[in-house]
Tab-separated table of C-alpha atoms in Angstrom:
chain	number	residue	atom	x	y	z
A	160	MET	CA	-3.798	43.420	-24.207
A	161	ASN	CA	-0.405	41.805	-24.760
A	162	VAL	CA	0.207	39.707	-21.637
A	163	LYS	CA	3.526	37.915	-21.248
A	164	ILE	CA	2.325	34.422	-20.419
A	165	GLU	CA	3.081	30.955	-21.788
A	166	PRO	CA	1.699	30.760	-25.360
A	167	SER	CA	-0.810	27.928	-24.908
A	168	TRP	CA	-2.348	29.673	-21.895
A	169	LYS	CA	-2.284	32.990	-23.739
A	170	GLU	CA	-4.379	31.479	-26.505
A	171	LEU	CA	-6.811	29.769	-24.137
A	172	LEU	CA	-7.266	32.863	-21.954
A	173	ALA	CA	-7.205	35.489	-24.718
A	174	GLY	CA	-10.740	36.634	-23.985
A	175	GLU	CA	-9.920	37.399	-20.340
A	176	PHE	CA	-7.098	39.740	-21.241
A	177	GLU	CA	-9.485	41.997	-23.129
A	178	LYS	CA	-12.004	42.398	-20.298
A	179	PRO	CA	-12.242	45.638	-18.288
A	180	TYR	CA	-11.473	43.939	-14.963
A	181	PHE	CA	-8.140	42.702	-16.307
A	182	ALA	CA	-7.162	46.167	-17.528
A	183	ALA	CA	-7.981	47.577	-14.063
A	184	LEU	CA	-6.039	44.749	-12.406
A	185	THR	CA	-3.026	45.435	-14.621
A	186	ARG	CA	-3.023	49.122	-13.687
A	187	PHE	CA	-3.269	48.280	-9.993
A	188	ILE	CA	-0.422	45.754	-10.132
A	189	LYS	CA	1.883	48.118	-12.022
A	190	GLU	CA	1.222	50.850	-9.438
A	191	GLU	CA	1.871	48.454	-6.566
A	192	TYR	CA	5.191	47.228	-7.947
A	193	ALA	CA	6.276	50.828	-8.529
A	194	ALA	CA	5.272	52.071	-5.072
A	195	THR	CA	6.082	49.249	-2.652
A	196	ARG	CA	7.610	45.794	-2.276
A	197	VAL	CA	5.438	43.122	-3.853
A	198	TYR	CA	5.922	39.357	-4.077
A	199	PRO	CA	6.695	37.413	-6.141
A	200	PRO	CA	9.207	39.295	-8.306
A	201	GLY	CA	7.449	40.462	-11.452
A	202	ARG	CA	9.039	37.860	-13.688
A	203	TYR	CA	7.435	35.093	-11.612
A	204	ILE	CA	3.816	36.322	-11.544
A	205	PHE	CA	2.794	33.802	-14.230
A	206	ASN	CA	5.387	31.172	-13.314
A	207	ALA	CA	2.758	28.462	-12.724
A	208	PHE	CA	1.693	28.786	-16.356
A	209	GLU	CA	5.237	28.965	-17.715
A	210	ARG	CA	6.130	25.715	-15.969
A	211	CYS	CA	2.967	23.859	-16.939
A	212	PRO	CA	1.539	24.442	-20.451
A	213	VAL	CA	-2.117	23.639	-21.115
A	214	GLU	CA	-1.729	20.260	-22.816
A	215	LYS	CA	0.780	19.106	-20.201
A	216	THR	CA	-1.550	19.873	-17.277
A	217	LYS	CA	-2.810	16.797	-15.427
A	218	VAL	CA	-3.336	18.038	-11.865
A	219	ILE	CA	-4.498	21.448	-10.603
A	220	LEU	CA	-3.600	22.376	-7.029
A	221	LEU	CA	-5.341	25.496	-5.735
A	222	GLY	CA	-3.704	27.787	-3.208
A	223	GLN	CA	-4.815	31.194	-1.975
A	224	ASP	CA	-2.153	33.933	-1.600
A	225	PRO	CA	1.549	33.907	-2.426
A	226	TYR	CA	3.852	33.775	0.570
A	227	HIS	CA	4.478	37.323	1.798
A	228	GLY	CA	7.908	36.810	3.425
A	229	PRO	CA	11.267	37.687	1.824
A	230	GLY	CA	12.459	35.247	-0.809
A	231	GLN	CA	9.571	32.807	-0.408
A	232	ALA	CA	7.192	33.410	-3.314
A	233	HIS	CA	8.126	32.399	-6.853
A	234	GLY	CA	4.748	31.997	-8.501
A	235	LEU	CA	3.968	28.392	-7.547
A	236	CYS	CA	1.468	27.764	-4.755
A	237	PHE	CA	2.901	26.178	-1.591
A	238	SER	CA	6.392	26.166	-3.167
A	239	VAL	CA	9.543	28.024	-2.077
A	240	PRO	CA	12.815	28.437	-3.996
A	241	GLU	CA	15.907	26.391	-3.274
A	242	GLY	CA	17.558	27.270	0.022
A	243	ILE	CA	14.424	28.779	1.617
A	244	GLU	CA	13.062	27.146	4.768
A	245	GLN	CA	9.959	25.090	4.159
A	246	PRO	CA	6.816	26.784	5.539
A	247	PRO	CA	4.671	24.728	7.937
A	248	SER	CA	1.941	23.988	5.367
A	249	LEU	CA	4.509	22.573	2.970
A	250	VAL	CA	6.038	20.450	5.723
A	251	ASN	CA	2.606	18.962	6.386
A	252	ILE	CA	2.149	18.260	2.674
A	253	PHE	CA	5.428	16.370	2.608
A	254	LYS	CA	4.469	14.439	5.761
A	255	GLU	CA	1.243	13.295	4.122
A	256	ILE	CA	3.122	12.243	0.973
A	257	ASP	CA	5.521	10.206	3.128
A	258	SER	CA	2.613	8.566	4.957
A	259	ASP	CA	0.605	7.981	1.767
A	260	ILE	CA	3.167	6.726	-0.741
A	261	GLY	CA	6.401	6.430	1.229
A	262	THR	CA	8.368	9.265	-0.353
A	263	PRO	CA	10.713	10.645	2.339
A	264	LEU	CA	10.565	14.345	3.234
A	265	PRO	CA	12.740	16.214	0.707
A	266	ALA	CA	15.413	18.737	1.635
A	267	SER	CA	14.056	21.270	-0.865
A	268	GLY	CA	10.651	22.925	-0.825
A	269	ASN	CA	10.910	23.853	-4.500
A	270	LEU	CA	7.939	22.263	-6.289
A	271	GLU	CA	9.107	23.069	-9.806
A	272	ARG	CA	9.629	19.322	-10.135
A	273	TRP	CA	5.855	18.858	-9.766
A	274	ALA	CA	5.024	21.638	-12.225
A	275	GLU	CA	7.270	20.142	-14.858
A	276	GLN	CA	5.350	16.862	-14.583
A	277	GLY	CA	2.003	18.567	-15.194
A	278	VAL	CA	0.874	19.959	-11.846
A	279	LEU	CA	-0.526	23.485	-12.211
A	280	LEU	CA	0.370	25.154	-8.898
A	281	LEU	CA	-2.196	27.942	-9.003
A	282	ASN	CA	-2.782	30.558	-6.335
A	283	ALA	CA	-6.137	32.363	-6.374
A	284	THR	CA	-4.299	35.678	-6.023
A	285	LEU	CA	-1.013	35.926	-7.909
A	286	THR	CA	0.603	38.840	-6.038
A	287	VAL	CA	0.794	40.241	-2.491
A	288	ARG	CA	2.397	43.145	-0.654
A	289	ALA	CA	5.413	42.223	1.443
A	290	GLY	CA	4.316	41.291	4.955
A	291	GLN	CA	0.614	41.911	4.246
A	292	ALA	CA	-1.315	38.706	3.706
A	293	GLY	CA	-4.388	39.174	1.540
A	294	SER	CA	-3.412	42.670	0.452
A	295	HIS	CA	-4.091	41.992	-3.249
A	296	GLN	CA	-7.352	40.148	-2.783
A	297	ASN	CA	-10.513	41.459	-4.463
A	298	LYS	CA	-8.557	43.402	-7.087
A	299	GLY	CA	-9.332	41.100	-10.012
A	300	TRP	CA	-6.996	38.157	-9.581
A	301	GLU	CA	-9.775	35.909	-8.289
A	302	GLU	CA	-11.879	36.565	-11.397
A	303	PHE	CA	-8.898	35.730	-13.567
A	304	THR	CA	-8.058	32.492	-11.734
A	305	ASP	CA	-11.731	31.462	-11.731
A	306	ALA	CA	-11.534	31.769	-15.512
A	307	VAL	CA	-8.358	29.674	-15.561
A	308	ILE	CA	-10.092	26.868	-13.669
A	309	ARG	CA	-13.168	27.087	-15.854
A	310	VAL	CA	-11.359	27.020	-19.192
A	311	ILE	CA	-8.987	24.203	-18.279
A	312	ALA	CA	-11.881	22.147	-16.860
A	313	ASP	CA	-13.884	22.736	-20.062
A	314	HIS	CA	-10.930	22.247	-22.413
A	315	ARG	CA	-9.636	18.994	-20.943
A	316	GLU	CA	-11.017	15.687	-19.632
A	317	GLY	CA	-9.761	13.529	-16.770
A	318	LEU	CA	-7.933	16.129	-14.697
A	319	VAL	CA	-7.312	15.915	-10.959
A	320	PHE	CA	-8.254	18.948	-8.839
A	321	LEU	CA	-6.795	19.164	-5.325
A	322	LEU	CA	-8.952	21.463	-3.191
A	323	TRP	CA	-7.486	21.929	0.281
A	324	GLY	CA	-9.445	24.038	2.719
A	325	ALA	CA	-12.799	25.791	2.525
A	326	TYR	CA	-11.550	28.605	0.277
A	327	ALA	CA	-10.251	26.273	-2.443
A	328	GLN	CA	-13.382	24.134	-2.201
A	329	ARG	CA	-15.637	27.137	-2.752
A	330	LYS	CA	-13.504	28.294	-5.657
A	331	GLY	CA	-13.692	24.884	-7.333
A	332	ALA	CA	-17.351	24.219	-6.541
A	333	PHE	CA	-18.414	24.401	-10.209
A	334	ILE	CA	-15.991	21.714	-11.478
A	335	ASP	CA	-17.841	18.858	-13.182
A	336	THR	CA	-17.036	15.763	-11.103
A	337	ARG	CA	-18.317	13.538	-13.930
A	338	ARG	CA	-15.412	14.689	-16.110
A	339	HIS	CA	-12.691	15.186	-13.487
A	340	LEU	CA	-11.530	13.844	-10.128
A	341	VAL	CA	-12.048	16.417	-7.373
A	342	LEU	CA	-10.274	15.639	-4.096
A	343	LYS	CA	-11.104	17.694	-1.003
A	344	ALA	CA	-9.385	17.896	2.377
A	345	ALA	CA	-8.678	20.326	5.180
A	346	HIS	CA	-5.961	22.893	4.522
A	347	PRO	CA	-2.455	21.641	5.400
A	348	SER	CA	-1.671	24.672	7.587
A	349	PRO	CA	-0.954	23.567	11.181
A	350	LEU	CA	-4.048	25.271	12.579
A	351	ALA	CA	-6.380	23.467	10.184
A	352	ALA	CA	-4.452	20.211	9.848
A	353	ASN	CA	-4.230	19.662	13.591
A	354	ARG	CA	-8.029	19.880	13.882
A	355	GLY	CA	-8.284	16.857	11.605
A	356	GLY	CA	-9.128	16.266	7.954
A	357	TRP	CA	-5.658	16.715	6.482
A	358	PHE	CA	-3.492	13.829	7.624
A	359	GLY	CA	-4.596	10.541	6.123
A	360	ASN	CA	-6.370	12.081	3.112
A	361	ARG	CA	-4.264	9.946	0.716
A	362	HIS	CA	-4.749	12.430	-2.114
A	363	PHE	CA	-1.409	11.660	-3.714
A	364	SER	CA	-2.010	7.944	-4.192
A	365	GLN	CA	-5.609	8.627	-5.286
A	366	ALA	CA	-4.442	11.170	-7.857
A	367	ASN	CA	-1.880	8.756	-9.262
A	368	ALA	CA	-4.383	5.902	-9.419
A	369	TYR	CA	-6.775	8.123	-11.383
A	370	LEU	CA	-4.063	9.250	-13.781
A	371	ARG	CA	-2.937	5.659	-14.273
A	372	ASP	CA	-6.511	4.550	-14.956
A	373	HIS	CA	-6.780	7.275	-17.597
A	374	GLY	CA	-3.575	6.212	-19.336
A	375	ARG	CA	-1.440	9.047	-18.029
A	376	GLU	CA	1.929	8.976	-16.321
A	377	GLU	CA	1.776	9.248	-12.555
A	378	ILE	CA	3.242	12.228	-10.689
A	379	ARG	CA	6.496	11.568	-8.853
A	380	TRP	CA	5.474	13.329	-5.660
């Protein structure tokens, strides 16, 4: 199957695109976009990969669903385009960055700047119906993104995986912690963060220290 995705990822994931589940997923997604409003816009479904080629990837941040409100989703987990109000989870991420490394809260919630430095901003499910959280779960995306995590973890050494919340931690449970740094914390959503386990996790300084120790440029969070 000819999938329009960044070339280095297309090569690494070529086997997935030929599997029956991916053909069924493709049919489902095409039908959904034709019949109803789906986020993100079609051109942004694989935006995380376009912004962060395989050899550039240093950090993998796992999200769950795209945002399902108007104008929010653009294919990068936790990120919103310029001019869109920052969702509460993203605000809490920025608060932790400020507390951890002293970077003030930015005006923009657009995380393209992270992706371009080598942060793969990967949602488990890459599409969603407008206003219907979880509506594209269990259609094949999770199998695809499991494969993404597996192949990048096998292909590279010394990556940082940020697993926030129980869902991300289950999804990344197979990552070899002898080869990569796996950082776990509560989800930054207000409900989870306010119960404890998010604020004070210091993931951003820990990630940069690990990258520095492995001879890689730190992320400008």
